[in-house]
Amino acid sequence: MIFDHTPTEDEVESCSLVETYLLADMAPDVVVELTPACVTPPGTRDLLPGEEWVYLRKESPVPDDAARPEPLILIGYWRGPGAPELPDPHDFVDPS
């Protein structure tokens, strides 16, 4: 995970949480390892061999007194830690 500042303890914990979500979505033989990194603008960070870019935006919690948007309709979602009743993508993999 790349931050434009030194990551806080909470941000490092978020890195671990994202890693868990990614692992739940990958085949068992896929290696997922996230490490927080700091790159301050205008600096850049090139991918190292074997690395891939993955994007997930962390949203701030909505205050209880805030107007809530309409709920999303689930389309094409897969089983995960918070949704064990949904289909598991591993069940649809053709090993050949």
JSON list of C-alpha atoms in Angstrom, two decimals:
[
{"chain": "A", "resi": 1, "resn": "MET", "atom": "CA", "xyz": [0.00, 0.00, 0.00]},
{"chain": "A", "resi": 2, "resn": "ILE", "atom": "CA", "xyz": [1.39, 3.36, -0.97]},
{"chain": "A", "resi": 3, "resn": "PHE", "atom": "CA", "xyz": [0.80, 6.43, 1.19]},
{"chain": "A", "resi": 4, "resn": "ASP", "atom": "CA", "xyz": [1.81, 10.02, 0.52]},
{"chain": "A", "resi": 5, "resn": "HIS", "atom": "CA", "xyz": [2.78, 10.29, 4.19]},
{"chain": "A", "resi": 6, "resn": "THR", "atom": "CA", "xyz": [4.18, 8.03, 6.89]},
{"chain": "A", "resi": 7, "resn": "PRO", "atom": "CA", "xyz": [1.32, 5.58, 7.56]},
{"chain": "A", "resi": 8, "resn": "THR", "atom": "CA", "xyz": [-0.35, 5.72, 10.96]},
{"chain": "A", "resi": 9, "resn": "GLU", "atom": "CA", "xyz": [-0.92, 2.65, 13.12]},
{"chain": "A", "resi": 10, "resn": "ASP", "atom": "CA", "xyz": [-4.57, 2.57, 11.92]},
{"chain": "A", "resi": 11, "resn": "GLU", "atom": "CA", "xyz": [-3.45, 2.73, 8.28]},
{"chain": "A", "resi": 12, "resn": "VAL", "atom": "CA", "xyz": [-1.02, -0.15, 8.81]},
{"chain": "A", "resi": 13, "resn": "GLU", "atom": "CA", "xyz": [-3.90, -2.12, 10.36]},
{"chain": "A", "resi": 14, "resn": "SER", "atom": "CA", "xyz": [-6.03, -1.28, 7.31]},
{"chain": "A", "resi": 15, "resn": "CYS", "atom": "CA", "xyz": [-3.26, -2.75, 5.16]},
{"chain": "A", "resi": 16, "resn": "SER", "atom": "CA", "xyz": [-3.65, -6.03, 7.04]},
{"chain": "A", "resi": 17, "resn": "LEU", "atom": "CA", "xyz": [-7.44, -5.91, 6.61]},
{"chain": "A", "resi": 18, "resn": "VAL", "atom": "CA", "xyz": [-7.14, -5.32, 2.84]},
{"chain": "A", "resi": 19, "resn": "GLU", "atom": "CA", "xyz": [-4.68, -8.21, 2.64]},
{"chain": "A", "resi": 20, "resn": "THR", "atom": "CA", "xyz": [-7.29, -10.46, 4.32]},
{"chain": "A", "resi": 21, "resn": "TYR", "atom": "CA", "xyz": [-10.02, -9.39, 1.87]},
{"chain": "A", "resi": 22, "resn": "LEU", "atom": "CA", "xyz": [-7.72, -10.02, -1.09]},
{"chain": "A", "resi": 23, "resn": "LEU", "atom": "CA", "xyz": [-6.74, -13.46, 0.18]},
{"chain": "A", "resi": 24, "resn": "ALA", "atom": "CA", "xyz": [-10.42, -14.38, 0.51]},
{"chain": "A", "resi": 25, "resn": "ASP", "atom": "CA", "xyz": [-10.96, -13.52, -3.18]},
{"chain": "A", "resi": 26, "resn": "MET", "atom": "CA", "xyz": [-7.95, -15.34, -4.62]},
{"chain": "A", "resi": 27, "resn": "ALA", "atom": "CA", "xyz": [-7.17, -18.92, -5.56]},
{"chain": "A", "resi": 28, "resn": "PRO", "atom": "CA", "xyz": [-5.34, -20.83, -2.80]},
{"chain": "A", "resi": 29, "resn": "ASP", "atom": "CA", "xyz": [-2.03, -20.75, -4.70]},
{"chain": "A", "resi": 30, "resn": "VAL", "atom": "CA", "xyz": [-2.01, -16.94, -5.10]},
{"chain": "A", "resi": 31, "resn": "VAL", "atom": "CA", "xyz": [0.37, -15.13, -2.76]},
{"chain": "A", "resi": 32, "resn": "VAL", "atom": "CA", "xyz": [-0.91, -11.84, -1.34]},
{"chain": "A", "resi": 33, "resn": "GLU", "atom": "CA", "xyz": [1.46, -9.74, 0.73]},
{"chain": "A", "resi": 34, "resn": "LEU", "atom": "CA", "xyz": [0.86, -6.05, 1.37]},
{"chain": "A", "resi": 35, "resn": "THR", "atom": "CA", "xyz": [3.44, -3.75, 2.89]},
{"chain": "A", "resi": 36, "resn": "PRO", "atom": "CA", "xyz": [2.74, -0.08, 3.61]},
{"chain": "A", "resi": 37, "resn": "ALA", "atom": "CA", "xyz": [5.16, 2.25, 1.79]},
{"chain": "A", "resi": 38, "resn": "CYS", "atom": "CA", "xyz": [5.62, 6.01, 1.87]},
{"chain": "A", "resi": 39, "resn": "VAL", "atom": "CA", "xyz": [6.21, 7.90, -1.38]},
{"chain": "A", "resi": 40, "resn": "THR", "atom": "CA", "xyz": [5.91, 11.65, -1.05]},
{"chain": "A", "resi": 41, "resn": "PRO", "atom": "CA", "xyz": [5.10, 13.66, -4.18]},
{"chain": "A", "resi": 42, "resn": "PRO", "atom": "CA", "xyz": [6.71, 14.21, -6.60]},
{"chain": "A", "resi": 43, "resn": "GLY", "atom": "CA", "xyz": [8.41, 10.87, -5.86]},
{"chain": "A", "resi": 44, "resn": "THR", "atom": "CA", "xyz": [7.39, 7.72, -7.72]},
{"chain": "A", "resi": 45, "resn": "ARG", "atom": "CA", "xyz": [7.32, 4.01, -6.95]},
{"chain": "A", "resi": 46, "resn": "ASP", "atom": "CA", "xyz": [7.81, 1.47, -9.71]},
{"chain": "A", "resi": 47, "resn": "LEU", "atom": "CA", "xyz": [6.46, -2.06, -9.37]},
{"chain": "A", "resi": 48, "resn": "LEU", "atom": "CA", "xyz": [8.97, -4.69, -8.36]},
{"chain": "A", "resi": 49, "resn": "PRO", "atom": "CA", "xyz": [9.06, -8.05, -10.19]},
{"chain": "A", "resi": 50, "resn": "GLY", "atom": "CA", "xyz": [5.94, -10.06, -9.31]},
{"chain": "A", "resi": 51, "resn": "GLU", "atom": "CA", "xyz": [4.02, -7.07, -7.96]},
{"chain": "A", "resi": 52, "resn": "GLU", "atom": "CA", "xyz": [0.59, -5.98, -9.21]},
{"chain": "A", "resi": 53, "resn": "TRP", "atom": "CA", "xyz": [-1.38, -2.76, -8.70]},
{"chain": "A", "resi": 54, "resn": "VAL", "atom": "CA", "xyz": [-4.61, -3.25, -6.74]},
{"chain": "A", "resi": 55, "resn": "TYR", "atom": "CA", "xyz": [-6.97, -0.40, -5.86]},
{"chain": "A", "resi": 56, "resn": "LEU", "atom": "CA", "xyz": [-9.35, -0.20, -2.93]},
{"chain": "A", "resi": 57, "resn": "ARG", "atom": "CA", "xyz": [-10.54, 3.11, -1.51]},
{"chain": "A", "resi": 58, "resn": "LYS", "atom": "CA", "xyz": [-11.20, 3.32, 2.21]},
{"chain": "A", "resi": 59, "resn": "GLU", "atom": "CA", "xyz": [-14.38, 5.22, 2.98]},
{"chain": "A", "resi": 60, "resn": "SER", "atom": "CA", "xyz": [-14.91, 7.14, 6.19]},
{"chain": "A", "resi": 61, "resn": "PRO", "atom": "CA", "xyz": [-17.81, 5.93, 8.31]},
{"chain": "A", "resi": 62, "resn": "VAL", "atom": "CA", "xyz": [-21.08, 7.81, 7.77]},
{"chain": "A", "resi": 63, "resn": "PRO", "atom": "CA", "xyz": [-22.21, 9.66, 10.93]},
{"chain": "A", "resi": 64, "resn": "ASP", "atom": "CA", "xyz": [-25.51, 8.41, 12.38]},
{"chain": "A", "resi": 65, "resn": "ASP", "atom": "CA", "xyz": [-27.19, 11.77, 11.74]},
{"chain": "A", "resi": 66, "resn": "ALA", "atom": "CA", "xyz": [-26.07, 11.98, 8.07]},
{"chain": "A", "resi": 67, "resn": "ALA", "atom": "CA", "xyz": [-28.43, 11.41, 5.16]},
{"chain": "A", "resi": 68, "resn": "ARG", "atom": "CA", "xyz": [-27.95, 7.86, 3.94]},
{"chain": "A", "resi": 69, "resn": "PRO", "atom": "CA", "xyz": [-27.82, 7.00, 0.23]},
{"chain": "A", "resi": 70, "resn": "GLU", "atom": "CA", "xyz": [-30.13, 4.40, -1.24]},
{"chain": "A", "resi": 71, "resn": "PRO", "atom": "CA", "xyz": [-28.82, 0.88, -0.59]},
{"chain": "A", "resi": 72, "resn": "LEU", "atom": "CA", "xyz": [-26.90, -0.76, -3.42]},
{"chain": "A", "resi": 73, "resn": "ILE", "atom": "CA", "xyz": [-28.38, -3.72, -5.26]},
{"chain": "A", "resi": 74, "resn": "LEU", "atom": "CA", "xyz": [-26.04, -6.71, -5.10]},
{"chain": "A", "resi": 75, "resn": "ILE", "atom": "CA", "xyz": [-25.09, -7.84, -8.60]},
{"chain": "A", "resi": 76, "resn": "GLY", "atom": "CA", "xyz": [-22.17, -10.19, -9.21]},
{"chain": "A", "resi": 77, "resn": "TYR", "atom": "CA", "xyz": [-20.89, -10.33, -5.66]},
{"chain": "A", "resi": 78, "resn": "TRP", "atom": "CA", "xyz": [-18.99, -13.30, -4.26]},
{"chain": "A", "resi": 79, "resn": "ARG", "atom": "CA", "xyz": [-18.61, -15.01, -0.91]},
{"chain": "A", "resi": 80, "resn": "GLY", "atom": "CA", "xyz": [-16.41, -13.21, 1.58]},
{"chain": "A", "resi": 81, "resn": "PRO", "atom": "CA", "xyz": [-15.95, -12.71, 5.31]},
{"chain": "A", "resi": 82, "resn": "GLY", "atom": "CA", "xyz": [-19.14, -10.65, 5.60]},
{"chain": "A", "resi": 83, "resn": "ALA", "atom": "CA", "xyz": [-21.23, -12.65, 3.12]},
{"chain": "A", "resi": 84, "resn": "PRO", "atom": "CA", "xyz": [-20.82, -16.42, 3.58]},
{"chain": "A", "resi": 85, "resn": "GLU", "atom": "CA", "xyz": [-24.16, -17.09, 1.85]},
{"chain": "A", "resi": 86, "resn": "LEU", "atom": "CA", "xyz": [-22.97, -15.80, -1.55]},
{"chain": "A", "resi": 87, "resn": "PRO", "atom": "CA", "xyz": [-21.41, -18.06, -4.21]},
{"chain": "A", "resi": 88, "resn": "ASP", "atom": "CA", "xyz": [-17.73, -18.98, -3.89]},
{"chain": "A", "resi": 89, "resn": "PRO", "atom": "CA", "xyz": [-15.81, -18.11, -7.10]},
{"chain": "A", "resi": 90, "resn": "HIS", "atom": "CA", "xyz": [-13.55, -21.13, -6.51]},
{"chain": "A", "resi": 91, "resn": "ASP", "atom": "CA", "xyz": [-16.58, -23.35, -7.31]},
{"chain": "A", "resi": 92, "resn": "PHE", "atom": "CA", "xyz": [-16.58, -21.98, -10.87]},
{"chain": "A", "resi": 93, "resn": "VAL", "atom": "CA", "xyz": [-12.92, -22.60, -11.72]},
{"chain": "A", "resi": 94, "resn": "ASP", "atom": "CA", "xyz": [-12.33, -25.11, -14.53]},
{"chain": "A", "resi": 95, "resn": "PRO", "atom": "CA", "xyz": [-9.06, -26.88, -13.56]},
{"chain": "A", "resi": 96, "resn": "SER", "atom": "CA", "xyz": [-8.39, -27.82, -17.17]}
]
